[in-house]
Each structure stands twice: as C-alpha cells, then as structure tokens.
XYZ file of C-alpha atoms in Angstrom:
701
model
C -34.915 -77.569 -14.432
C -38.316 -77.169 -15.830
C -41.184 -75.403 -14.110
C -39.114 -75.030 -10.842
C -36.631 -73.022 -12.577
C -39.330 -71.040 -14.387
C -40.976 -70.349 -10.925
C -37.785 -69.220 -9.559
C -37.166 -66.759 -12.395
C -40.621 -65.442 -12.148
C -40.590 -65.160 -8.493
C -37.280 -63.360 -8.717
C -38.499 -60.992 -11.171
C -41.444 -60.181 -8.950
C -39.142 -60.076 -6.179
C -36.878 -57.393 -7.859
C -39.966 -55.236 -8.810
C -40.658 -55.269 -5.118
C -36.914 -54.948 -4.066
C -37.243 -51.978 -1.980
C -39.798 -53.561 0.459
C -38.216 -56.796 0.502
C -34.682 -55.377 1.034
C -35.963 -53.571 3.857
C -36.749 -56.743 5.426
C -33.158 -57.185 6.194
C -32.415 -53.645 7.264
C -34.198 -53.576 10.720
C -32.314 -53.979 13.927
C -34.107 -57.182 15.169
C -32.129 -60.093 16.164
C -30.775 -62.137 13.295
C -32.881 -65.379 13.740
C -36.048 -63.170 14.333
C -35.175 -61.237 11.201
C -34.800 -64.339 9.051
C -37.792 -65.978 10.197
C -39.955 -62.735 9.671
C -38.326 -62.463 6.273
C -39.403 -65.891 5.160
C -42.688 -65.528 6.694
C -43.380 -62.354 4.881
C -42.067 -63.584 1.566
C -44.421 -66.646 1.808
C -47.301 -64.418 2.434
C -46.244 -62.390 -0.613
C -46.099 -65.511 -2.881
C -49.030 -67.786 -1.647
C -48.299 -71.319 -2.471
C -44.734 -70.864 -3.168
C -41.455 -72.005 -1.474
C -39.546 -69.033 -0.333
C -35.714 -69.335 0.382
C -33.837 -66.384 1.809
C -30.090 -66.248 0.666
C -27.609 -63.923 2.291
C -24.841 -62.747 -0.184
C -21.260 -62.613 0.912
C -19.059 -59.621 0.921
C -18.130 -59.915 -2.858
C -21.712 -60.478 -3.794
C -21.200 -63.399 -5.886
C -21.540 -66.512 -3.601
C -24.910 -67.592 -2.173
C -25.573 -68.978 1.186
C -29.035 -70.521 2.276
C -30.163 -68.747 5.456
C -33.755 -69.991 5.776
C -36.328 -72.010 3.870
C -40.213 -71.993 4.225
C -42.214 -75.096 2.669
C -45.630 -73.715 1.711
C -46.592 -75.550 -1.512
C -50.029 -75.935 -2.374
C -50.293 -79.609 -1.901
C -49.025 -79.203 1.786
C -45.765 -78.884 3.637
C -42.795 -80.786 2.243
C -39.594 -81.374 4.235
C -36.566 -79.205 3.581
C -33.479 -81.159 2.349
C -31.157 -81.709 5.333
C -28.078 -80.582 3.180
C -29.911 -77.316 2.932
C -29.909 -76.619 6.641
C -27.609 -74.034 7.736
C -26.763 -72.516 11.073
C -27.790 -68.895 11.033
C -25.467 -66.721 13.148
C -24.847 -63.094 13.393
C -21.806 -63.557 11.310
C -23.794 -64.446 8.429
C -25.190 -60.886 8.246
C -21.761 -59.235 9.268
C -20.256 -60.623 5.931
C -23.293 -59.831 3.794
C -23.128 -57.391 1.037
C -24.005 -53.786 2.294
C -25.680 -51.071 0.670
C -24.003 -47.604 0.249
C -25.797 -46.737 3.656
C -23.820 -49.471 5.148
C -26.929 -51.589 5.814
C -26.943 -55.452 5.026
C -28.725 -56.692 1.958
C -30.510 -59.970 1.552
C -31.810 -61.799 -1.486
C -35.113 -63.513 -1.309
C -35.665 -66.390 -3.828
C -39.226 -67.838 -4.665
C -40.296 -70.995 -6.501
C -43.651 -72.444 -7.226
C -43.066 -75.903 -6.295
C -40.695 -78.241 -4.695
C -37.042 -76.935 -4.747
C -34.771 -79.542 -6.231
C -31.234 -79.628 -7.013
C -31.402 -77.959 -10.204
C -33.208 -75.217 -8.982
C -30.509 -74.757 -6.342
C -27.866 -74.727 -8.929
C -29.883 -72.366 -11.072
C -30.317 -70.155 -8.066
C -26.687 -70.185 -7.403
C -25.921 -69.115 -11.125
C -28.631 -66.540 -10.981
C -27.309 -65.127 -7.730
C -23.828 -64.620 -9.373
C -25.512 -62.705 -12.225
C -27.754 -60.773 -9.809
C -24.431 -60.094 -7.665
C -22.775 -58.670 -10.658
C -25.697 -56.547 -11.532
C -26.086 -55.323 -8.114
C -22.204 -54.381 -8.031
C -22.601 -52.616 -11.351
C -25.610 -50.901 -10.108
C -23.791 -49.811 -6.862
C -21.081 -48.386 -9.130
C -23.559 -46.550 -11.167
C -25.412 -45.169 -7.937
C -21.932 -44.140 -6.785
C -21.115 -42.401 -10.246
C -24.412 -40.450 -9.936
C -23.830 -39.419 -6.611
C -20.077 -38.271 -7.339
C -21.571 -36.412 -10.256
C -23.712 -34.667 -7.967
C -20.882 -33.980 -5.583
C -18.813 -32.538 -8.487
C -21.509 -30.280 -9.476
C -22.087 -29.113 -6.055
C -18.218 -28.687 -5.551
C -18.066 -26.732 -8.724
C -20.814 -24.502 -7.670
C -19.247 -23.773 -4.352
C -15.745 -23.262 -5.542
C -16.970 -21.471 -8.850
C -14.931 -23.801 -10.842
C -16.367 -24.987 -14.265
C -15.341 -28.055 -16.312
C -15.550 -28.990 -20.089
C -15.018 -32.110 -22.130
C -14.466 -31.483 -25.894
C -14.988 -34.112 -28.321
C -12.573 -32.921 -31.120
C -13.800 -35.165 -33.957
C -17.426 -34.207 -33.236
C -16.932 -30.735 -32.391
C -19.092 -31.177 -29.495
C -18.595 -29.877 -26.035
C -19.816 -30.739 -22.675
C -20.072 -27.860 -20.106
C -20.745 -28.357 -16.490
C -23.543 -26.289 -15.168
C -21.063 -24.019 -13.370
C -19.272 -23.358 -16.571
C -22.503 -22.187 -18.100
C -22.754 -19.867 -15.102
C -19.270 -18.605 -15.494
C -19.931 -17.706 -19.198
C -23.248 -16.153 -18.316
C -24.958 -18.368 -20.803
C -28.084 -20.659 -20.694
C -27.713 -24.507 -21.682
C -31.007 -24.109 -23.595
C -29.815 -21.348 -25.925
C -26.168 -21.690 -26.206
C -24.284 -24.654 -28.064
C -20.786 -24.716 -26.709
C -18.915 -25.878 -29.754
C -15.400 -24.620 -30.399
C -16.689 -21.906 -32.883
C -19.302 -20.691 -30.274
C -16.460 -20.720 -27.462
C -14.156 -18.629 -29.633
C -16.979 -16.125 -30.223
C -17.378 -15.494 -26.599
C -13.727 -14.574 -26.121
C -12.576 -11.150 -26.004
C -11.499 -10.281 -29.559
C -7.868 -9.278 -28.375
C -7.504 -12.815 -26.743
C -8.696 -15.397 -29.463
C -5.442 -15.493 -31.378
C -3.621 -16.311 -28.139
C -6.037 -18.928 -26.959
C -6.238 -20.450 -30.394
C -2.393 -20.589 -30.509
C -2.223 -22.347 -26.995
C -4.775 -24.877 -28.039
C -2.922 -25.634 -31.230
C 0.229 -26.202 -29.314
C -1.414 -28.637 -26.868
C -2.787 -30.321 -29.752
C 0.572 -30.925 -31.357
C 2.425 -31.759 -28.254
C -0.169 -33.361 -26.028
C 1.203 -31.119 -23.251
C -1.018 -29.701 -20.582
C -1.748 -26.014 -20.754
C -2.847 -23.217 -18.588
C -3.514 -19.552 -19.254
C -5.615 -16.474 -18.661
C -8.132 -15.243 -21.128
C -10.889 -12.750 -21.222
C -14.729 -13.498 -22.184
C -17.444 -10.910 -22.901
C -20.754 -11.383 -21.073
C -24.137 -10.777 -23.015
C -24.414 -7.542 -21.305
C -20.886 -6.319 -22.551
C -19.140 -6.929 -19.244
C -15.549 -8.191 -19.629
C -14.618 -10.839 -17.292
C -10.964 -12.559 -16.768
C -10.763 -16.416 -16.464
C -7.895 -18.672 -15.450
C -8.076 -22.180 -17.172
C -6.120 -25.262 -17.099
C -6.600 -28.198 -19.535
C -5.012 -31.098 -21.353
C -5.508 -33.131 -24.564
C -6.485 -36.771 -24.338
C -5.270 -39.206 -26.949
C -7.593 -41.862 -28.385
C -6.455 -45.482 -29.048
C -4.517 -44.441 -32.096
C -2.494 -41.844 -29.986
C -4.082 -38.954 -31.898
C -5.884 -36.087 -30.094
C -9.486 -37.377 -29.373
C -10.564 -34.932 -26.603
C -9.678 -31.728 -24.760
C -10.694 -31.528 -21.125
C -10.097 -28.850 -18.595
C -11.456 -26.400 -16.029
C -12.101 -22.571 -15.781
C -12.650 -20.275 -13.038
C -13.374 -16.458 -12.877
C -10.469 -14.370 -11.559
C -11.948 -11.020 -12.339
C -12.168 -9.716 -8.947
C -8.882 -11.068 -7.802
C -7.283 -9.295 -10.732
C -9.120 -6.142 -10.009
C -7.664 -6.246 -6.417
C -4.261 -7.163 -7.709
C -4.158 -4.190 -10.255
C -5.467 -1.730 -7.562
C -2.568 -2.905 -5.197
C -0.099 -2.324 -7.962
C -1.662 0.908 -8.710
C -1.335 1.953 -5.235
C 2.164 0.852 -5.015
C 3.164 2.865 -8.078
C 1.091 5.936 -7.493
C 1.069 8.716 -4.963
C -2.147 8.340 -2.756
C -2.605 12.037 -2.445
C -2.372 13.413 -5.991
C -2.930 10.108 -8.033
C 0.286 10.818 -9.903
C 3.060 8.346 -10.669
C 5.394 7.841 -7.721
C 9.218 7.656 -7.579
C 9.280 3.927 -8.432
C 7.041 4.144 -11.533
C 9.073 7.274 -12.629
C 12.265 5.685 -12.389
C 10.903 2.669 -14.380
C 9.613 4.997 -17.135
C 12.749 6.978 -17.328
C 14.955 3.829 -17.567
C 12.612 2.493 -20.416
C 12.727 5.974 -22.105
C 16.432 6.048 -22.287
C 16.187 2.665 -23.854
C 13.799 3.869 -26.464
C 15.751 6.997 -26.996
C 18.827 5.205 -28.277
C 16.681 3.167 -30.841
C 14.912 6.289 -32.172
C 17.846 8.629 -31.823
C 15.819 11.179 -29.832
C 16.620 12.918 -26.462
C 14.690 13.283 -23.286
C 14.691 15.860 -20.425
C 14.194 15.494 -16.748
C 12.504 18.540 -15.005
C 12.911 18.570 -11.244
C 10.248 21.005 -9.748
C 10.126 22.169 -6.142
C 7.575 24.622 -4.761
C 9.317 27.555 -3.259
C 8.740 28.155 0.575
C 6.106 25.603 0.703
C 7.360 24.790 4.264
C 5.987 28.190 5.313
C 2.575 27.201 3.760
C 2.659 24.062 5.849
C 3.784 25.561 8.943
C 1.485 28.702 8.802
C -1.802 27.153 7.359
C -1.332 23.452 8.350
C -0.567 20.401 6.378
C -4.257 20.089 5.160
C -3.990 23.416 3.248
C -0.535 22.227 2.034
C -2.133 19.057 0.583
C -4.834 21.293 -1.266
C -1.808 23.131 -2.998
C -0.036 20.003 -3.954
C -3.238 18.477 -5.309
C -3.760 21.579 -7.515
C -0.213 21.963 -8.590
C -0.308 18.291 -9.750
C -3.591 18.951 -11.549
C -2.095 21.783 -13.367
C 0.987 19.982 -14.428
C -1.049 17.060 -15.736
C -3.543 19.235 -17.649
C -1.006 20.922 -19.886
C 1.708 18.249 -20.416
C 2.017 16.173 -23.600
C 0.493 12.738 -23.882
C 4.008 11.308 -24.125
C 5.290 13.272 -20.836
C 5.158 11.737 -17.444
C 4.216 13.899 -14.518
C 5.339 12.250 -11.079
C 5.404 13.170 -7.376
C 8.844 12.707 -6.251
C 8.118 13.287 -2.643
C 7.084 16.251 -0.511
C 6.661 19.247 -2.426
C 8.842 17.942 -5.272
C 7.573 16.889 -8.725
C 9.345 15.634 -11.715
C 8.304 15.786 -15.467
C 9.804 13.092 -18.000
C 9.619 14.668 -21.333
C 10.312 12.110 -24.015
C 10.673 12.390 -27.891
C 12.239 15.652 -27.962
C 13.748 16.690 -31.187
C 15.334 19.896 -29.825
C 16.717 20.410 -26.106
C 15.030 23.913 -26.214
C 11.606 22.193 -25.980
C 12.470 21.278 -22.263
C 12.989 24.945 -21.701
C 9.756 25.970 -23.297
C 7.976 23.294 -21.235
C 9.663 24.668 -18.044
C 8.556 28.169 -18.979
C 4.961 26.965 -19.483
C 5.194 25.408 -15.879
C 6.316 28.673 -14.398
C 3.517 30.544 -15.971
C 0.756 27.874 -15.148
C 1.844 27.577 -11.457
C 1.983 31.447 -10.939
C -1.841 31.688 -11.215
C -3.525 31.977 -7.957
C -4.537 28.909 -5.965
C -7.699 28.827 -4.208
C -6.912 27.355 -0.586
C -10.119 27.301 1.928
C -11.905 30.344 0.495
C -8.848 32.568 -0.132
C -6.138 32.732 -2.933
C -2.556 31.924 -2.487
C 0.422 32.469 -4.789
C 3.237 30.115 -5.242
C 6.297 29.858 -7.307
C 8.476 27.050 -8.373
C 12.222 26.441 -8.854
C 12.983 24.162 -11.739
C 16.030 22.168 -12.524
C 16.424 20.493 -16.108
C 18.861 17.746 -16.879
C 19.138 16.510 -20.562
C 20.073 13.139 -21.857
C 23.449 13.022 -23.680
C 23.964 9.496 -24.969
C 24.409 5.871 -24.248
C 26.072 6.319 -20.939
C 23.058 7.968 -19.397
C 21.328 6.243 -16.475
C 18.025 7.100 -14.648
C 19.529 7.884 -11.090
C 22.291 10.128 -12.779
C 19.593 12.358 -14.672
C 17.408 12.680 -11.680
C 20.507 13.564 -9.471
C 21.694 16.174 -11.963
C 17.922 17.485 -12.342
C 17.848 17.942 -8.553
C 21.278 19.642 -8.533
C 20.130 22.196 -11.138
C 16.930 22.649 -9.095
C 19.016 23.326 -5.847
C 21.088 25.940 -7.980
C 17.590 27.588 -8.997
C 17.119 28.082 -5.312
C 20.280 29.385 -4.538
C 19.955 31.999 -7.458
C 16.698 33.225 -5.737
C 14.144 30.756 -6.460
C 11.266 31.184 -9.029
C 13.494 30.291 -11.895
C 14.665 27.541 -14.168
C 18.405 26.477 -14.311
C 19.720 23.768 -16.787
C 22.154 21.569 -15.226
C 25.906 21.984 -15.800
C 28.701 19.703 -14.756
C 29.912 22.375 -12.125
C 26.689 21.683 -10.172
C 27.482 17.967 -9.517
C 30.519 19.161 -7.723
C 28.295 21.275 -5.500
C 26.044 18.481 -4.858
C 28.806 16.413 -3.842
C 30.020 19.350 -1.564
C 26.490 19.225 0.045
C 26.816 15.595 0.725
C 30.291 15.875 2.096
C 29.058 18.723 4.333
C 26.510 16.349 5.730
C 29.114 13.696 6.514
C 31.441 16.188 7.967
C 28.672 17.847 10.144
C 28.022 14.575 11.800
C 31.661 14.247 12.527
C 31.615 17.615 13.910
C 29.052 16.902 16.365
C 30.777 13.743 17.512
C 34.245 15.407 17.713
C 33.408 18.761 19.372
C 34.241 21.247 16.304
C 31.061 23.283 17.058
C 31.270 26.654 18.760
C 28.843 29.009 20.339
C 29.238 32.769 19.611
C 27.058 35.378 21.285
C 25.602 38.581 19.848
C 24.794 41.339 22.386
C 21.241 42.487 22.863
C 21.191 46.220 23.997
C 18.607 48.388 25.466
C 17.600 50.828 22.680
C 17.246 53.884 24.976
C 20.514 53.493 26.936
C 22.648 51.168 24.896
C 23.347 48.986 27.821
C 23.918 45.348 27.478
C 20.851 43.399 28.690
C 21.070 39.934 26.970
C 22.717 37.729 24.360
C 21.764 35.637 21.513
C 23.557 32.106 21.236
C 24.323 31.453 17.576
C 26.194 28.290 16.462
C 29.458 28.280 14.486
C 31.541 25.573 13.049
C 35.214 25.605 13.506
C 36.178 23.233 10.634
C 39.748 21.665 10.902
C 40.487 22.658 7.205
C 37.914 25.194 5.970
C 37.964 27.312 9.303
C 35.138 29.083 10.657
C 31.899 28.071 8.665
C 28.812 30.176 8.910
C 25.456 28.920 9.723
C 23.955 29.490 6.347
C 26.278 26.862 4.965
C 25.314 23.925 7.115
C 21.980 24.893 8.981
C 19.812 23.931 6.135
C 21.598 20.695 5.729
C 21.100 20.087 9.356
C 17.450 20.709 9.012
C 17.072 18.436 6.001
C 18.964 15.503 7.602
C 17.445 15.827 11.285
C 20.709 16.696 12.580
C 19.316 20.099 13.948
C 17.848 18.178 16.861
C 20.897 17.152 18.424
C 22.770 20.310 17.358
C 20.030 22.463 18.937
C 20.211 20.715 22.231
C 24.045 21.018 22.129
C 23.503 24.831 21.563
C 21.009 25.188 24.404
C 22.981 23.388 27.083
C 26.347 25.202 26.239
C 24.554 28.619 26.159
C 22.837 27.890 29.388
C 25.892 26.560 31.064
C 27.752 29.518 30.022
C 25.108 31.867 31.220
C 25.206 30.359 34.796
C 28.849 30.666 34.958
C 28.767 34.526 34.092
C 26.069 34.957 36.560
C 28.416 33.258 39.289
C 31.500 35.084 38.199
C 29.783 38.622 37.770
C 26.746 38.648 40.186
C 26.171 42.344 39.235
C 25.320 41.052 35.775
C 22.613 38.634 37.208
C 20.045 40.574 34.878
C 21.731 39.182 31.895
C 19.772 36.878 29.691
C 20.383 34.402 26.643
C 18.209 33.796 23.827
C 18.579 30.416 21.865
C 17.026 29.441 18.691
C 14.630 26.213 18.680
C 14.019 24.319 15.409
C 10.524 23.052 14.425
C 12.053 19.683 14.227
C 12.883 19.979 17.850
C 9.550 20.863 19.030
C 7.687 17.963 17.473
C 9.918 15.494 19.346
C 7.648 13.419 21.911
C 10.201 14.059 24.699
C 10.971 17.703 23.904
C 9.797 19.470 27.083
C 11.499 16.714 29.157
C 14.699 17.232 27.218
C 14.689 21.050 27.773
C 13.906 20.570 31.594
C 16.942 18.131 31.732
C 19.201 20.605 30.197
C 17.965 23.507 32.423
C 18.603 21.308 35.585
C 22.020 20.200 34.537
C 23.094 23.710 33.700
C 21.970 25.193 36.994
C 20.971 28.317 35.093
C 18.360 30.955 36.240
C 15.431 29.821 34.136
C 13.932 33.105 33.847
C 16.814 34.476 32.101
C 16.621 31.780 29.363
C 14.475 32.984 26.317
C 13.697 30.305 23.577
C 13.073 31.756 20.051
C 10.757 30.302 17.655
C 10.188 31.469 14.120
C 6.765 32.676 13.080
C 6.277 29.894 10.651
C 7.155 27.132 13.363
C 4.746 28.847 15.674
C 1.749 28.233 13.174
C 2.652 24.799 12.341
C -0.124 22.623 13.648
C -1.068 25.576 15.853
C -3.138 23.689 18.384
C -0.476 21.055 19.031
C 2.167 23.847 19.283
C 0.211 25.795 21.604
C -0.049 22.839 23.911
C 3.799 22.297 23.771
C 4.511 25.882 24.316
C 2.378 26.126 27.300
C 4.169 23.025 28.779
C 7.529 24.807 28.103
C 6.312 27.927 29.704
C 5.634 25.993 33.024
C 9.434 25.422 33.087
C 9.987 29.103 33.965
C 11.676 30.284 30.660
C 10.739 33.075 28.303
C 9.420 32.610 24.815
C 9.682 34.984 21.813
C 8.677 34.941 18.106
C 11.704 35.218 15.718
C 11.553 36.863 12.292
C 8.129 38.394 13.133
C 6.263 39.613 9.965
C 7.739 37.098 7.502
C 5.154 34.415 8.030
C 1.269 34.081 8.146
C 0.693 34.507 11.828
C -3.016 34.432 12.704
C -3.689 37.235 15.274
C -6.371 35.053 17.042
C -3.688 32.382 17.624
C -1.022 34.848 18.456
C -2.972 36.196 21.461
C -3.445 32.684 22.796
C 0.355 31.550 22.648
C 2.325 32.208 25.897
C 4.863 34.641 24.041
C 6.782 37.241 25.901
C 8.509 38.973 22.961
C 8.311 39.687 19.250
C 11.537 40.058 17.252
C 11.052 42.337 14.325
C 12.598 40.966 11.227
C 15.814 42.788 9.835
C 13.931 43.217 6.509
C 11.705 45.765 8.081
C 14.500 47.422 10.127
C 16.560 48.044 6.957
C 14.500 50.984 5.655
C 13.988 52.704 8.876
C 14.350 56.432 8.515
C 14.255 56.018 4.709
C 11.249 53.926 3.642
C 8.072 55.075 5.086
C 6.455 51.503 4.624
C 9.074 49.904 6.831
C 8.439 52.386 9.506
C 4.924 51.900 9.437
C 5.264 48.109 9.764
C 7.702 48.507 12.632
C 5.426 50.897 14.340
C 2.427 48.542 13.730
C 4.370 45.721 15.311
C 5.382 47.628 18.193
C 1.723 48.678 18.884
C 0.414 45.148 18.335
C 3.239 43.878 21.208
C 2.077 46.606 23.556
C -1.521 45.628 23.264
C -0.634 41.949 23.830
C 1.549 42.715 26.806
C 4.746 41.773 24.962
C 8.056 43.522 24.365
C 9.908 44.013 21.251
C 13.423 43.299 19.920
C 14.673 44.816 16.613
C 17.057 42.578 14.601
C 19.771 43.636 12.081
C 20.264 47.298 13.416
C 23.445 48.734 11.565
C 22.990 52.204 11.489
C 22.611 55.262 14.023
C 19.464 56.369 12.281
C 17.802 53.056 12.477
C 18.430 53.034 16.149
C 16.959 56.523 16.512
C 13.817 55.724 14.780
C 13.534 52.487 16.873
C 13.764 54.698 19.887
C 11.265 57.089 18.795
C 8.657 54.017 17.964
C 9.241 52.720 21.554
C 11.068 49.732 20.672
C 12.765 48.273 23.839
C 15.762 46.113 22.715
C 17.928 45.765 19.706
C 20.797 43.855 18.153
C 22.894 44.094 15.201
C 26.251 44.964 13.888
C 25.836 48.678 15.286
C 26.338 47.127 18.580
C 28.625 44.045 17.801
C 29.007 41.136 15.658
C 28.508 37.595 17.167
C 31.633 36.810 19.152
C 33.124 33.982 21.005
C 32.293 33.425 24.675
C 35.922 34.652 25.600
C 35.200 38.163 24.246
C 31.895 38.463 25.993
C 33.646 37.516 29.271
C 36.233 40.442 28.696
C 33.184 42.755 28.074
C 31.466 41.744 31.199
C 34.687 42.177 33.375
C 35.307 45.638 32.040
C-alpha cells in the first residue's frame, strides 16, 4: 500500500483531529448532492494536492460506501476509476450512522496520491476499525450522559447510592449520598469503618448484623438506620442493598441506595401521638390506656405483683360547663390533668378516658393499700382551688378503684369495675373513694337493663304523666300544674324519675321522652280547658332538658306540638334549669327568644343552685323564678334560708318576674312565703304528683 496507505492514514489522523468541523459538513439541511459536492470541495481545500474521498457509513457503522471523489493531485487531475462511481441518493444519507442528536455522520478520507485498489482495501478495513471506535465512543458518551442523568435524578429524588469493594475496603459514594450524610468528599473517606462511625451508636450492632447476614446468604436487604450529622443532629435513613458475587461466587461488592426519611418519620410519629393522646390535655387517651393496661396485666403475672385502676370523675362538672361555658370547663380539665400527672409515680399512667373522666393505671403495687393511698392523694390535690379566668373555683372528684386479682383479669373488665365503683361513689354523695365489690357489677348491669327497658317503654307506651298542683300562696287556690313523667314498669311497678332520668340524659333518650311529656301535657290541658271553661286560667309547666334545647329543630318541634294539641299557648310554661340557662349563654339566649315568640311562658327551675350571671339573667325572656326546695326547707327556722328566699323574691320583682316556691311541706313554710311576698308554691303540703284522672276529679269538684 506504500505511500498511498501512509497518506490515507496521515490524512485520517488530521481529519479526526478536525472531526468536529468535518463532521459538521454532513449535518446541514442542504440537498444531498450539494452537500456531498461541498464536502469534497472543502476537504480538497483543507488538504491541498490530496485526493479526497467521502464515504458514508451504513447504520451499523462498519461498511463503507463511496459517496464522492475529488481528483486533486499535484501533477494534475486524474480520472476516478469507473467502479468507484456511485449513485448518490437521499437514501444513502438516510441509512448513515447517526450521532446522538439524530444527525447523519460522514467519514472523509484523504490520500496524498492516486487512490489505488490497496488504498481502497485499506480504507475499508480502516473504516471498520473507525466504525467500532465510533460505536464504542458513542457508548462511552452515552454512559457519561447516563451518569449525569443519574446524579441529577438522585439529587432530585434525594436518593444516594454506594458501591463498596469488599476486598479493597473502598466505597464509592454518589454526590447525593455525601449530602445525605452531611459529609464532604474532600474530607471524608467512606470506607466501612468510617461508615459505621457515622451510624447512631444504638444502631451499629443491628446494621452490622444485617450486612453479615447478606454476605453469608447473598440475599438482598432493606432496613432503617439512624446517622449522626457533624452538628449532632440525628437523621433516619431507609436503605436497600445487595451483595454482588465475584467470578468465584464469593462476595465481591456490596451495592445499594439510601434516602433520608427523617421528616416522614416525624410526621408518622406525630400522627401516632395524636391518635393515642388526648388533644386537649396531652394525656394518653382511652386506646393507649387499654393497651398499657393489657401489657401491665401480662407483666404482673411474670413479676407476681398487682395493679390498680383508679376511675376519676369530676363532680358536678356539667354545672361548670353549663354555667361558665365550655372554655372554662376545658381550663379545669387541663389543670386537673396537670395535677394528676405532677404527683403520680413514673410507673403510673394518667389518661383522659373521655369528657370529665380520668383514669390512673397504678402498676407494680406490692400492697393494695397503696392504691387507696394514691386515691387519697388525688382527693387532696384536686381540692385545692383552681384559677379560672381570674377567679378561684373548687372541684371535688369521685374515685372508683378496681384491683387486679389474677390470671383471669382482662383490661375491659377492670375498667368496667372501676367505673362501677366510681358510680357508687357518686351515689354515696360524691367527693369520695370507693373500692369495687362484686355487688356493684350487678348494679351496673341493672343500669344497662334500665336503658334497654326504657327504650322499650317509649316504644310500648309504658310512660305516664303525673301532675303536681301549683297553688296561690295567699288563697291556696289551684292556679296551675307541673307535669312530671313516671314509668309504669310491667314488673317493677311505678318507677320514680330519679331512677331513669339520669340514664335518659346519658343516652340521649331524654329528647324523645321530653317531647312525649310536653305533647301529653299540652293535649291534656287543652282537654281540661274544653271540659271546664271556668278553669281556663289553669296553666301547665313542663321541664325542658338541655339536650332538647341544643337540637337544631328544637323551636320547630315545640311549635308542632303546640299546634297539634290545640292548647292555649299562654297557659304553657316551659321550665329550664339555671345550669342549662347559662350553657353557651349567647346561643341559649337566641333560642329562648325564638321560643318566646311562640307565645309560651318561660321559668328558671331550681334557681339559686347554679352560677347565674345577673347581667345575663336580665337579658333572658324569663317570666318566673322557681326557688329551689333546698332554700325552702329551712324557712321559719334558718335565718339564712329566709334571707336567700327574700333576696330571690326581691330580684324577681325588680326584673318584672314572678316566683314559685318548690318543696313546700309545712304550714310554717307557707306562712313565711306569704310574708315574703312569694306568689305561687307547690309541694306535698298541697298535693303529691297524681295521675290525670285525679286532677280531673279535683277540677270537677
């Protein structure tokens, strides 16, 4: 091949050195023939006195096709062999090897002399080599680009990668992994020892064990581990990896990825915390309490110790809520929670069970008497005054205690028994502690049976309305009646309200029950008015529950009942207790004004037992105040009771209201009421509550 071959080789080297410029010859949008002619002409100008040939590579980059030749030897033009001639078409470029951008690529070959057959053969072989090199170069360029894409993807996704050479103890970290670990590549060598040093001390043993297992089994692994940043901040990582075996089947490399999940874990932990803790007080809630109680029972069996459950209920908390509002009630709950948490032992759990109920789980008790001692401390601590909105408030609590007994204990049973004991403490007068006894379980079951039977009583018409006369204090004449519900039980006989009204309040049955009483009383009064026109002045008073007032359609339901009964609305008096009156006072005020537009009268029942605000009282559309029986009892004997009744009477007169005294049982009480100017009274001195039939006889007489 001689000088010709050498010329081709030298020309190619020079050509490759200028590859960017020459390749650009074949990347324009000119017509194919014009492109080829221009390429050859420019090639000849670049290599003066040389013969220039333009070859187009096929799609595989290995075959060579002659596209155009320029004869420009120093000794003059020489003809191009006919067998070198080729038809240049657009398809020749279409099948050419394309660069990564999709543009065609041409190869320009140059020789210093006449091109002969050897030169062509050499050019073909050289083209094959160049094609392979070009393919390899393209792969290398693609690899570089892919690495760049990977780095960018890791940065965006916050995922780092590593490649650990086990034998060499060298570790290649991606840039993102350095960022995750808060380390700089210039100052941190990520060998295995350095990696273990970055881990949280409590996690090193676990991570090492996972790695050892992967090396022994060649199984992939995934885990979470904590690392410590240079500034001391602890971060949580999730990682996945696998061991890559060498040719001998032994572990050669460990590769994997890591990503920071600290914020995700913090969010998850906060969601779990919220799910297991009371939002108002921050105490464990019922779910967490039950879990800890079940765990405590299991632990107790192993250590032969006992535990106790203290069920704590704030006495008369409903009065606080109803009188001062729920925000004040919340302040009391928060302070009670703080005090309970402050003096309990570290091993005890203080939880808010719901509403105004708290539960203390006392574990590791050597003596059951310790539970009574803790309950006594609870009573003392919670009797101290509580500051609420600039004033002091005093509360008491009723505490029920249930003690574990052995292997048969379950969490739900202990809680049920402690609740039953607490209920007994309230029955016994509140502000005391009662330890559960088996007899209380029967009482709890009785309460449950009462609820079930009360629902049946409403459905089956077992309820009755009795009426207690209201009389003029001065003349003793009958001026009105108070409607009171009774339960005619098919087995137990006549059941008093105190036995089922509290259960009706707790379960919400008081709403349909209250509406039933109101409709029957209104219907009966309308019938008496029709039968005895001379008694048209007779009125009827019906108690309303706080649960009724908060119903969205309360006023509409009252109006419906009045319409259906056909009663004279001015002779219907709706009684609301003082505590209900002050519950969400602004909302209650709006409701009562709406009720007042129906034409009925309103009175405040049990006045003096709550926390009425006089500024609110004068704004309520109230017609009468009912003096509670607790103040009537001592009239004529207790100067304080007389003073209170006199003050209430004066208040009513100043506000344009009348008064009704409840619980009058003696002539002395009646005489004092007359002297104090009280208008109406009711009580056993006049009559006990009686069925409608007896009132009919009284009216007829």
